[in-house]
mmCIF file of C-alpha atoms in Angstrom:
data_model
loop_
_atom_site.group_PDB
_atom_site.id
_atom_site.type_symbol
_atom_site.label_atom_id
_atom_site.label_comp_id
_atom_site.label_asym_id
_atom_site.label_seq_id
_atom_site.Cartn_x
_atom_site.Cartn_y
_atom_site.Cartn_z
ATOM 1 C CA MET A 1 115.763 97.367 118.498
ATOM 2 C CA GLU A 2 118.058 96.950 121.408
ATOM 3 C CA GLY A 3 119.782 100.275 121.909
ATOM 4 C CA VAL A 4 116.882 102.432 120.707
ATOM 5 C CA VAL A 5 116.036 104.790 123.553
ATOM 6 C CA ARG A 6 112.994 106.578 122.136
ATOM 7 C CA THR A 7 111.232 107.473 118.927
ATOM 8 C CA ARG A 8 109.095 110.379 117.830
ATOM 9 C CA VAL A 9 107.132 110.793 114.618
ATOM 10 C CA GLY A 10 106.934 114.051 112.755
ATOM 11 C CA TYR A 11 107.645 115.943 109.577
ATOM 12 C CA ALA A 12 110.906 116.988 107.918
ATOM 13 C CA GLY A 13 112.485 118.017 104.654
ATOM 14 C CA GLY A 14 110.128 120.731 103.559
ATOM 15 C CA SER A 15 110.156 124.502 103.493
ATOM 16 C CA SER A 16 106.827 125.370 105.098
ATOM 17 C CA ALA A 17 106.754 126.317 108.767
ATOM 18 C CA ASP A 18 104.811 124.344 111.360
ATOM 19 C CA PRO A 19 103.458 121.496 109.230
ATOM 20 C CA THR A 20 100.577 119.371 110.483
ATOM 21 C CA TYR A 21 99.075 116.142 109.221
ATOM 22 C CA ARG A 22 96.291 118.083 107.502
ATOM 23 C CA SER A 23 98.648 120.762 106.169
ATOM 24 C CA MET A 24 101.980 119.079 105.550
ATOM 25 C CA GLY A 25 103.128 121.225 102.665
ATOM 26 C CA ASP A 26 106.270 119.785 101.081
ATOM 27 C CA HIS A 27 107.415 117.853 104.176
ATOM 28 C CA SER A 28 107.684 114.073 104.487
ATOM 29 C CA GLU A 29 106.406 111.962 107.340
ATOM 30 C CA SER A 30 109.499 111.079 109.367
ATOM 31 C CA ILE A 31 110.711 109.351 112.481
ATOM 32 C CA GLN A 32 113.286 110.689 114.901
ATOM 33 C CA ILE A 33 115.298 108.026 116.729
ATOM 34 C CA ASP A 34 117.354 108.520 119.864
ATOM 35 C CA TYR A 35 119.752 105.648 120.409
ATOM 36 C CA ASP A 36 122.578 104.570 122.658
ATOM 37 C CA PRO A 37 125.768 104.521 120.526
ATOM 38 C CA GLU A 38 127.347 102.115 123.051
ATOM 39 C CA ARG A 39 124.758 99.491 122.072
ATOM 40 C CA LEU A 40 123.822 100.380 118.504
ATOM 41 C CA THR A 41 125.631 102.102 115.648
ATOM 42 C CA TYR A 42 124.331 104.538 113.076
ATOM 43 C CA GLY A 43 125.227 101.873 110.506
ATOM 44 C CA ASP A 44 122.896 99.427 112.289
ATOM 45 C CA LEU A 45 120.089 101.963 111.992
ATOM 46 C CA LEU A 46 120.839 102.419 108.293
ATOM 47 C CA ASP A 47 120.682 98.642 107.752
ATOM 48 C CA VAL A 48 117.215 98.560 109.334
ATOM 49 C CA PHE A 49 116.131 101.575 107.297
ATOM 50 C CA TRP A 50 117.115 99.962 103.980
ATOM 51 C CA SER A 51 115.573 96.591 104.859
ATOM 52 C CA SER A 52 112.265 97.925 106.183
ATOM 53 C CA HIS A 53 110.885 99.450 102.981
ATOM 54 C CA ARG A 54 111.292 99.314 99.178
ATOM 55 C CA PRO A 55 113.768 102.054 98.306
ATOM 56 C CA THR A 56 113.810 100.874 94.666
ATOM 57 C CA SER A 57 110.203 102.056 94.251
ATOM 58 C CA PRO A 58 109.621 105.760 93.694
ATOM 59 C CA ALA A 59 107.411 107.473 96.277
ATOM 60 C CA TRP A 60 103.968 108.353 94.992
ATOM 61 C CA SER A 61 103.930 111.573 97.019
ATOM 62 C CA ARG A 62 106.302 113.822 98.950
ATOM 63 C CA GLN A 63 104.451 112.849 102.125
ATOM 64 C CA TYR A 64 105.711 109.268 101.831
ATOM 65 C CA ALA A 65 109.109 109.924 100.249
ATOM 66 C CA SER A 66 112.034 107.734 101.251
ATOM 67 C CA ALA A 67 114.584 110.008 102.898
ATOM 68 C CA ILE A 68 117.414 110.020 105.394
ATOM 69 C CA PHE A 69 117.833 113.302 107.225
ATOM 70 C CA THR A 70 121.358 113.557 108.617
ATOM 71 C CA HIS A 71 122.571 115.549 111.613
ATOM 72 C CA ASP A 72 126.237 115.981 110.654
ATOM 73 C CA ASP A 73 128.882 115.292 108.017
ATOM 74 C CA GLU A 74 129.699 111.866 109.467
ATOM 75 C CA GLN A 75 126.075 110.704 109.194
ATOM 76 C CA LEU A 76 125.867 112.146 105.676
ATOM 77 C CA ALA A 77 128.984 110.214 104.616
ATOM 78 C CA LEU A 78 127.804 106.952 106.213
ATOM 79 C CA ALA A 79 124.318 107.226 104.703
ATOM 80 C CA THR A 80 125.690 108.071 101.250
ATOM 81 C CA ALA A 81 128.138 105.153 101.367
ATOM 82 C CA SER A 82 125.444 102.706 102.493
ATOM 83 C CA LYS A 83 123.171 103.855 99.671
ATOM 84 C CA ALA A 84 125.991 103.427 97.117
ATOM 85 C CA ARG A 85 126.709 99.886 98.353
ATOM 86 C CA LEU A 86 123.064 98.908 98.088
ATOM 87 C CA GLU A 87 122.698 100.512 94.646
ATOM 88 C CA GLU A 88 125.565 98.328 93.387
ATOM 89 C CA ARG A 89 123.414 95.284 94.174
ATOM 90 C CA THR A 90 119.905 96.549 93.421
ATOM 91 C CA GLY A 91 120.129 99.454 90.990
ATOM 92 C CA THR A 92 118.712 102.925 91.507
ATOM 93 C CA LEU A 93 117.357 103.771 94.940
ATOM 94 C CA HIS A 94 114.733 106.474 95.245
ATOM 95 C CA THR A 95 115.953 107.821 98.574
ATOM 96 C CA ASP A 96 117.056 111.356 99.308
ATOM 97 C CA ILE A 97 119.918 111.872 101.752
ATOM 98 C CA VAL A 98 119.926 115.432 102.996
ATOM 99 C CA PRO A 99 121.037 117.407 106.040
ATOM 100 C CA LEU A 100 118.201 117.881 108.509
ATOM 101 C CA ASP A 101 117.113 121.486 108.655
ATOM 102 C CA ARG A 102 114.343 121.017 111.222
ATOM 103 C CA PHE A 103 112.200 118.215 112.599
ATOM 104 C CA TYR A 104 108.625 119.095 113.523
ATOM 105 C CA LEU A 105 106.843 116.824 115.977
ATOM 106 C CA ALA A 106 103.635 115.303 114.688
ATOM 107 C CA GLU A 107 100.432 115.806 116.611
ATOM 108 C CA ASP A 108 100.109 113.863 119.861
ATOM 109 C CA TYR A 109 97.528 111.444 118.442
ATOM 110 C CA HIS A 110 100.191 110.187 115.969
ATOM 111 C CA GLN A 111 102.826 109.475 118.638
ATOM 112 C CA LYS A 112 103.073 105.774 119.633
ATOM 113 C CA TYR A 113 100.134 105.030 117.342
ATOM 114 C CA ARG A 114 99.892 101.256 117.950
ATOM 115 C CA LEU A 115 100.030 101.687 121.697
ATOM 116 C CA ARG A 116 97.431 104.478 121.621
ATOM 117 C CA ASN A 117 95.114 102.070 119.817
ATOM 118 C CA THR A 118 95.546 99.274 122.358
ATOM 119 C CA ARG A 119 93.170 100.705 124.930
ATOM 120 C CA ALA A 120 93.857 98.504 127.937
ATOM 121 C CA LEU A 121 97.619 99.025 127.713
ATOM 122 C CA MET A 122 97.148 102.704 126.952
ATOM 123 C CA ARG A 123 95.157 103.119 130.179
ATOM 124 C CA GLU A 124 98.163 101.803 132.108
ATOM 125 C CA PHE A 125 100.579 104.074 130.249
ATOM 126 C CA HIS A 126 98.304 107.048 130.834
ATOM 127 C CA GLU A 127 98.519 106.394 134.572
ATOM 128 C CA MET A 128 102.340 106.333 134.365
ATOM 129 C CA TYR A 129 102.621 109.216 131.867
ATOM 130 C CA PRO A 130 99.555 111.442 132.324
ATOM 131 C CA ASP A 131 100.719 114.202 129.970
ATOM 132 C CA ASP A 132 101.445 113.838 126.257
ATOM 133 C CA ASP A 133 105.034 115.099 126.498
ATOM 134 C CA SER A 134 106.139 112.521 129.066
ATOM 135 C CA PHE A 135 104.325 109.766 127.155
ATOM 136 C CA ARG A 136 105.985 110.763 123.860
ATOM 137 C CA GLU A 137 109.440 110.820 125.495
ATOM 138 C CA SER A 138 109.014 107.498 127.323
ATOM 139 C CA THR A 139 111.429 104.732 126.393
ATOM 140 C CA ALA A 140 108.946 102.157 127.719
ATOM 141 C CA ALA A 141 106.167 103.523 125.488
ATOM 142 C CA ALA A 142 108.494 103.451 122.459
ATOM 143 C CA ARG A 143 109.523 99.840 123.161
ATOM 144 C CA VAL A 144 105.954 98.613 123.745
ATOM 145 C CA ASN A 145 104.733 100.446 120.636
ATOM 146 C CA GLY A 146 107.414 98.643 118.622
ATOM 147 C CA TYR A 147 106.387 95.256 119.974
ATOM 148 C CA LEU A 148 102.732 95.973 119.201
ATOM 149 C CA ASP A 149 103.711 96.882 115.642
ATOM 150 C CA GLY A 150 105.369 93.503 115.135
ATOM 151 C CA TYR A 151 108.994 94.283 115.945
ATOM 152 C CA GLY A 152 110.944 92.302 118.490
ATOM 153 C CA THR A 153 110.806 88.680 119.531
ATOM 154 C CA PRO A 154 109.220 86.966 122.518
ATOM 155 C CA ARG A 155 112.722 86.297 123.853
ATOM 156 C CA GLU A 156 113.621 90.000 123.661
ATOM 157 C CA LEU A 157 110.333 90.907 125.318
ATOM 158 C CA GLU A 158 110.904 88.502 128.200
ATOM 159 C CA GLY A 159 114.297 90.051 128.844
ATOM 160 C CA GLU A 160 112.845 93.512 129.415
ATOM 161 C CA VAL A 161 109.080 93.313 130.073
ATOM 162 C CA GLY A 162 109.597 93.883 133.793
ATOM 163 C CA GLU A 163 111.132 97.286 133.056
ATOM 164 C CA TYR A 164 107.930 98.779 131.599
ATOM 165 C CA GLY A 165 106.003 99.343 134.825
ATOM 166 C CA LEU A 166 102.962 97.367 133.655
ATOM 167 C CA SER A 167 100.604 95.446 135.898
ATOM 168 C CA ASP A 168 100.581 91.648 135.684
ATOM 169 C CA ALA A 169 97.497 91.917 133.462
ATOM 170 C CA GLY A 170 99.285 94.472 131.252
ATOM 171 C CA VAL A 171 102.316 92.190 130.924
ATOM 172 C CA ASP A 172 100.014 89.317 129.934
ATOM 173 C CA MET A 173 98.274 91.506 127.308
ATOM 174 C CA LEU A 174 101.624 92.486 125.837
ATOM 175 C CA ARG A 175 102.839 88.885 125.805
ATOM 176 C CA ASP A 176 99.620 87.802 124.067
ATOM 177 C CA ALA A 177 100.146 90.496 121.426
ATOM 178 C CA VAL A 178 103.767 89.468 120.757
ATOM 179 C CA HIS A 179 103.850 85.701 121.121
ATOM 180 C CA PRO A 180 101.229 84.742 118.500
ATOM 181 C CA ARG A 181 103.245 86.572 115.807
ATOM 182 C CA ALA A 182 106.293 84.492 116.675
ATOM 183 C CA ARG A 183 104.375 81.244 116.079
ATOM 184 C CA ARG A 184 103.144 82.194 112.598
#
């Protein structure tokens, strides 16, 4: 989404300390989103959240629970109001809205998963961001990962592809990954 600066995956909502993928305890898999409030509102993020999954279906495990973890009273109020509006149209939503106690980063191999599994592009990103921390925090890596996962349009990509630091071959690989989806 335009206005999203970076994303990180991790775990939240549980009581156990230092969860991992293999020992998650009572946490849920979560995403942390940094965004530019001049270009995108919290309400916009909530709209995407509600439309990108089935909140009317109960989660089959705590790991995959539908939840919004809020940072302050304003986010809590906005999330609660958006849930109430949607429930008026659809019925009960199985989504928890709770204040965030702590967000634990997932292991490095989970960060930017689609990009990590696109080897040729990942080689280029590894040259630009040789350590896992800088790769995880990279706006370019977050944007490219989103495109590889099917989000964004060819038009959006063309408006920003030059900002990613990719070689001409890398740009062509990314275009090839995005454009065929648009023609389906």
